[in-house]
Tab-separated table of C-alpha atoms and ligand atoms in Angstrom:
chain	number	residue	atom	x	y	z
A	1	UNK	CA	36.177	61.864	-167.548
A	2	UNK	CA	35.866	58.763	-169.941
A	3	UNK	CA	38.032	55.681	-169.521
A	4	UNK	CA	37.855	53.088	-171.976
A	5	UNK	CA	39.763	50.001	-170.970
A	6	UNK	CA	41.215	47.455	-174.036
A	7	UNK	CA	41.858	44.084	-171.835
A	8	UNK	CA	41.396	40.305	-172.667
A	9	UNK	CA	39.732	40.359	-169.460
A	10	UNK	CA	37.363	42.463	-168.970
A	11	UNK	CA	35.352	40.592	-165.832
A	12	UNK	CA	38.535	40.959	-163.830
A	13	UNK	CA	37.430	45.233	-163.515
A	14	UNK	CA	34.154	44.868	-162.075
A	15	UNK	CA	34.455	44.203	-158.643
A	16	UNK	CA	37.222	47.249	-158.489
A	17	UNK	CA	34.943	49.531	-160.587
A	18	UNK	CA	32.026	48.665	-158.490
A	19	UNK	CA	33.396	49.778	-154.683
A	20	UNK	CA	34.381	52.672	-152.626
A	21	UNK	CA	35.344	55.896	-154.972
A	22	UNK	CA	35.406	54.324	-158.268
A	23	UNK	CA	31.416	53.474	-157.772
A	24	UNK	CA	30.772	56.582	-156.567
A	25	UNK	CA	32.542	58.806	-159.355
A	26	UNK	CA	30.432	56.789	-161.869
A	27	UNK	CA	27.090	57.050	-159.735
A	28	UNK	CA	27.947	60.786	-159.632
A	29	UNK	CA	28.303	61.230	-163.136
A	30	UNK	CA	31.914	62.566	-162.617
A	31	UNK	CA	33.614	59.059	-164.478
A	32	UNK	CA	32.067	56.687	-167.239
A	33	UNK	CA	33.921	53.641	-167.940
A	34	UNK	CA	33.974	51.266	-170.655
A	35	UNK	CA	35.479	47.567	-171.193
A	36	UNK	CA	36.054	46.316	-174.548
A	37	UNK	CA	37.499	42.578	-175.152
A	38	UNK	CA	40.266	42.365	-177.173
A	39	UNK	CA	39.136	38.828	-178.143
A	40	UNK	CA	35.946	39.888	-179.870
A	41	UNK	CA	37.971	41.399	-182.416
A	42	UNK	CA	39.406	38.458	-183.185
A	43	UNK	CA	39.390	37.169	-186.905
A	44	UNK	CA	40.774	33.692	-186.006
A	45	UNK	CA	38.586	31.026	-186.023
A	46	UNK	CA	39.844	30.044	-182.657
A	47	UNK	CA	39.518	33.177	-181.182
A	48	UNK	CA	42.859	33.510	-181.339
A	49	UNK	CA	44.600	36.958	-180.342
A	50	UNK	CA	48.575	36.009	-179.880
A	51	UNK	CA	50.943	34.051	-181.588
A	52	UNK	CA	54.732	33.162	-181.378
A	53	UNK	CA	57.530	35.493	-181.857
A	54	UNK	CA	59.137	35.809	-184.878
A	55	UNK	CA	63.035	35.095	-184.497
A	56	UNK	CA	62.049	32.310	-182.042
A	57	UNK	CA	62.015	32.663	-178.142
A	58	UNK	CA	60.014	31.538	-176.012
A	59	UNK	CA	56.351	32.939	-175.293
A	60	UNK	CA	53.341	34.542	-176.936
A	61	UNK	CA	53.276	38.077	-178.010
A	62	UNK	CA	49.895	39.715	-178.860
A	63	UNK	CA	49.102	40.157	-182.408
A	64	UNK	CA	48.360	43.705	-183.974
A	65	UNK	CA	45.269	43.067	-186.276
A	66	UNK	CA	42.855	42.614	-183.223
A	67	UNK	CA	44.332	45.465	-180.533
A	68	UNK	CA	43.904	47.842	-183.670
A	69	UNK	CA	40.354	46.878	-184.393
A	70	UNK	CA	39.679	46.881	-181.319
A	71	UNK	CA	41.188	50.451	-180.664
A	72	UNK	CA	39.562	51.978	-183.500
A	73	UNK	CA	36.383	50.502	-182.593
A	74	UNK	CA	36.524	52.048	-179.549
A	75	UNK	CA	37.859	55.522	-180.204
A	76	UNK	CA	34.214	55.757	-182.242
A	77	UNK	CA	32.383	55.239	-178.842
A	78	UNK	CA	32.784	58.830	-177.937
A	79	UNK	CA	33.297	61.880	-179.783
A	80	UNK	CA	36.558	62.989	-177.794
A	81	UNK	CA	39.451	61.886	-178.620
A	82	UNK	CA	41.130	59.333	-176.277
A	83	UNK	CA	44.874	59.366	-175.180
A	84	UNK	CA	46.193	55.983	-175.921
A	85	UNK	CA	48.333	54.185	-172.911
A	86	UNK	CA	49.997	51.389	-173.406
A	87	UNK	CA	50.620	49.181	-169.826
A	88	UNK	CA	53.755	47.545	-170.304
A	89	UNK	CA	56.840	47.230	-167.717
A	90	UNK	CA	58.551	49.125	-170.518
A	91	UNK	CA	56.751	52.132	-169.527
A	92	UNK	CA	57.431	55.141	-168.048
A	93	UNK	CA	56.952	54.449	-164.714
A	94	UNK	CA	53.520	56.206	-163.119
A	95	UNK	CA	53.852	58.274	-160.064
A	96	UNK	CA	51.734	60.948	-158.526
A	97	UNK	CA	52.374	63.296	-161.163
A	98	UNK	CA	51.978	61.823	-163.978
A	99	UNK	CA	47.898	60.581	-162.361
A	100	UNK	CA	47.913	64.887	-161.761
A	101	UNK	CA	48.704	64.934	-165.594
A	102	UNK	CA	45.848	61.949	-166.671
A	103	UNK	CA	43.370	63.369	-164.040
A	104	UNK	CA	43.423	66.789	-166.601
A	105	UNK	CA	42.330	64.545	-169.930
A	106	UNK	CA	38.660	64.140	-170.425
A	107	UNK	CA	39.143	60.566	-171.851
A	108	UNK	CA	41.667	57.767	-171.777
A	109	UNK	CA	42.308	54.564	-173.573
A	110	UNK	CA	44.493	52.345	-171.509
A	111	UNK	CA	45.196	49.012	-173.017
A	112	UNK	CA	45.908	46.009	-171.483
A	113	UNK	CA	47.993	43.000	-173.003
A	114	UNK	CA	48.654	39.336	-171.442
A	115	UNK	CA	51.275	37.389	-172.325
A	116	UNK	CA	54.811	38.179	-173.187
A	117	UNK	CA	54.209	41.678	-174.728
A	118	UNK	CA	52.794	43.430	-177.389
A	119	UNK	CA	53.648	43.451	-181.401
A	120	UNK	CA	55.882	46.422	-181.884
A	121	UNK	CA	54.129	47.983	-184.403
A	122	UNK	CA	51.205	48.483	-181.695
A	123	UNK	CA	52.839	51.083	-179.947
A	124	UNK	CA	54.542	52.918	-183.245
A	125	UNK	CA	51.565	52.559	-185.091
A	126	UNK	CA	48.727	53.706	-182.420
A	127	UNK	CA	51.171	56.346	-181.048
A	128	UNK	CA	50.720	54.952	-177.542
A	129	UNK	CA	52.403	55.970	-174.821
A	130	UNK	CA	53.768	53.569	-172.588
A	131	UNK	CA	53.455	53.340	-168.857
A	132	UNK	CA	54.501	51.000	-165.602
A	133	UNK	CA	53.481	50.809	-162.324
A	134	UNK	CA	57.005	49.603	-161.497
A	135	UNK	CA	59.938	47.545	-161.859
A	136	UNK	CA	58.804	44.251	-161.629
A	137	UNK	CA	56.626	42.108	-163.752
A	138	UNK	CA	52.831	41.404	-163.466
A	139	UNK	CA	50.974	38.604	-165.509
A	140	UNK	CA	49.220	41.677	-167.570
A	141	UNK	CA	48.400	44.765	-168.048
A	142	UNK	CA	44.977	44.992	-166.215
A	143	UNK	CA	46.429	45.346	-162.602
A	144	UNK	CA	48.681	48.109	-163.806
A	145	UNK	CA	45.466	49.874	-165.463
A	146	UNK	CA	43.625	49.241	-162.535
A	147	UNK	CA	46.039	51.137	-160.309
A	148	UNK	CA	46.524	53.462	-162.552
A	149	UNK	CA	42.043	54.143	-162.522
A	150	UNK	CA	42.187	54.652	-159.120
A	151	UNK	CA	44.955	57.085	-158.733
A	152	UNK	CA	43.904	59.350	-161.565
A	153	UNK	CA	39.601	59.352	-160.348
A	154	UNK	CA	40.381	60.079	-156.719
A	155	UNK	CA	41.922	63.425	-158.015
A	156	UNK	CA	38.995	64.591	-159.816
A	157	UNK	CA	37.235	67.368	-158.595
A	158	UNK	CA	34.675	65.979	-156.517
A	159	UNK	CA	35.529	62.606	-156.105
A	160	UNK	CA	36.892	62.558	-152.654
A	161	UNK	CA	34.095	63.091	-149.535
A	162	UNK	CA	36.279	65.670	-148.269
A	163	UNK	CA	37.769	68.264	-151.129
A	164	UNK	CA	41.231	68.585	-148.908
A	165	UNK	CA	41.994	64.585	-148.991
A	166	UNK	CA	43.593	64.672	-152.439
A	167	UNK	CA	45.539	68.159	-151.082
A	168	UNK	CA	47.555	66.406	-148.337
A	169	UNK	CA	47.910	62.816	-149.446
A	170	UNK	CA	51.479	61.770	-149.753
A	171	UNK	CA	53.295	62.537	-152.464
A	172	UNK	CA	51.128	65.756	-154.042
A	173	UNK	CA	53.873	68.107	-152.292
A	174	UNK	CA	57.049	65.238	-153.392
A	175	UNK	CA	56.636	64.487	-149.280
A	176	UNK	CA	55.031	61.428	-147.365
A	177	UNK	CA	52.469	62.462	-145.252
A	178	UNK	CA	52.710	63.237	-142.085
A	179	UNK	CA	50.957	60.792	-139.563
A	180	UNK	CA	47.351	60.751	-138.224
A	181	UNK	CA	45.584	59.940	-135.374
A	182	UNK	CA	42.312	60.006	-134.110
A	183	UNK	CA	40.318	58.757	-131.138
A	184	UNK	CA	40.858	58.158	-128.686
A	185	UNK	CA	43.622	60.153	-127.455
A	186	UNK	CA	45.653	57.413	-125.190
A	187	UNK	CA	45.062	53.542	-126.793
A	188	UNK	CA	46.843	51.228	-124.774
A	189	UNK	CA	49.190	53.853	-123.463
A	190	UNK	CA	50.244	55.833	-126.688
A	191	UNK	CA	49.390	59.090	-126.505
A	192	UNK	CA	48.121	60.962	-129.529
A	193	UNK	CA	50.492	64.125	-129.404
A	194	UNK	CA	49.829	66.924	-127.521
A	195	UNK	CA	50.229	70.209	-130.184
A	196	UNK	CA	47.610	68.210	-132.361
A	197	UNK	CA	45.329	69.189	-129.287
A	198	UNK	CA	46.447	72.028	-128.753
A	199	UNK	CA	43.625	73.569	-131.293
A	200	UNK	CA	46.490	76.023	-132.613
A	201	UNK	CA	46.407	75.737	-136.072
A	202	UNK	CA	49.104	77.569	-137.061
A	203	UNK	CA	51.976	75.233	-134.720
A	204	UNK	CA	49.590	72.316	-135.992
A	205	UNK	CA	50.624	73.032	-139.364
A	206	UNK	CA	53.989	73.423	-138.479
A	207	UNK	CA	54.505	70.358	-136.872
A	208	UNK	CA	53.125	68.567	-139.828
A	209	UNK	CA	55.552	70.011	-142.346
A	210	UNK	CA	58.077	68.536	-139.947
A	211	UNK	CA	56.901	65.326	-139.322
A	212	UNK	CA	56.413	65.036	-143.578
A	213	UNK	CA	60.042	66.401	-143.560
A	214	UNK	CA	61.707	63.727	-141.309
A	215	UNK	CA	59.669	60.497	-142.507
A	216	UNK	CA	60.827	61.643	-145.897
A	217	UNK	CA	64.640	61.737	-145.161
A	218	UNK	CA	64.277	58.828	-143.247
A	219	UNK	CA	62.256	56.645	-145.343
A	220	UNK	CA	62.206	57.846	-148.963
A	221	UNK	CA	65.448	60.212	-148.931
A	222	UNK	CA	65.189	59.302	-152.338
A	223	UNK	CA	61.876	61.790	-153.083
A	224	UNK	CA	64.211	64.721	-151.863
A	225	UNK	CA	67.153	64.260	-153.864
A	226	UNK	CA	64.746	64.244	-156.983
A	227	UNK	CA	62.204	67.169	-155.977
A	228	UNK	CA	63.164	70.574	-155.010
A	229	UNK	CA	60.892	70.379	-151.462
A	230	UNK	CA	63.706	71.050	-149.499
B	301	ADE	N1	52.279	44.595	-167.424
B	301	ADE	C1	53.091	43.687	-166.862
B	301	ADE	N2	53.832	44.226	-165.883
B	301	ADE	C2	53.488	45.548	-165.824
B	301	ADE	C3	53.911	46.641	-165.027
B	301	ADE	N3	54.850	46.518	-164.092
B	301	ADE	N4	53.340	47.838	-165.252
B	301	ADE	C4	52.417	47.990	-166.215
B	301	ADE	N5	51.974	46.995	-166.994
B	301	ADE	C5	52.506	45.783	-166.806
């Protein structure tokens, strides 16, 4: 998979992109990543890349002109066509189903605004969907993209040590995951369960599917009056 990331600031995705999975995926040849800044496509003498809203108000919004030489710029970089994601608080918000849907596409093209928002006509006019990481307000977009890198490459095939992780992790069944424990079996009096020594797989399983069950209605009810997992 390809992921081209649009962003003012670009610097702010290297240490992420260079640790743990993300590294890995790109030393394995499964992910290749790009960063383009906005700014360079610029025709301002200043540099500049947002101005004030028309109708007054207070704020900058990003202009058009550079995000769409910018974007067309980069959709040239590769010979498949990207999927254009816009990260706004606007969005649709992302969830574990919608990285299942990303992790499919063989190349992305999130973009990432500062400021106040983005020009209108950049979403009609690229076709870009839009998407948020939640309800609540971050100081861009890159964060949100960010999140939204790591979600998606941890699902590729491959990407994860073990090929079950990605199976089990919370969410890929609408449940939270049951909980885990590991050595040693008694730490400072808490016993790790006894069935998950028991070595029998089957009542292992079992007991998982409960455990997911209750932490679900008692934590995020919510997952099980939107899913059909019960
Ligand atoms: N940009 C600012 N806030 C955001 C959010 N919650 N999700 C995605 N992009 C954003």
């Amino acid at each position: 998979m390809r992921i081209d990331v649009l962003t003012l600031f670009p610097q702010m995705f290297e240490s992420p992109l260079s640790c743990s999975i993300l590294k890995r995926a790109q030393d394995n040849g499964l992910l290749e990543t790009a960063l383009t800044d906005i700014r360079d496509f610029s025709t301002d003498s200043y540099n500049k890349v947002d101005d004030k809203p028309y109708g007054g108000g207070p704020g900058m919004v990003m202009m058009p002109g550079p995000v769409f030489d910018c974007f067309e710029h980069v959709q040239k970089l590769s010979p498949e066509e990207g999927r254009p994601i816009l990260l706004t608080p606007q969005g649709q918000q992302f969830d574990q189903a919608k990285a299942l849907e990303l992790a499919a596409e063989k190349r992305l093209i999130l973009i990432a605004g500062k400021y106040e928002g983005f020009d209108e006509r950049i979403r009609t006019g690229l076709g870009a969907e839009q998407i948020s990481i939640g309800d609540y307000v971050l100081s861009g977009g890159e964060l949100a993209a960010m999140v939204i890198i790591d979600a998606v490459v941890r699902l590729l095939a491959g990407a994860l040590g073990d090929e079950d992780s990605a199976k089990d992790d919370s969410f890929s069944e609408g449940l939270l995951e049951y909980p885990h424990y590991t050595r040693p079996e008694v730490f400072r009096g808490m016993k790790v369960p006894e069935i998950l020594l028991s070595g029998d797989h089957a009542k292992i399983a079992e007991w998982r599917r409960h455990k997911s069950l209750e932490r679900t209605k008692k934590w995020r009810p919510d997952l099980l009056r939107n899913g059909d997992s019960t």
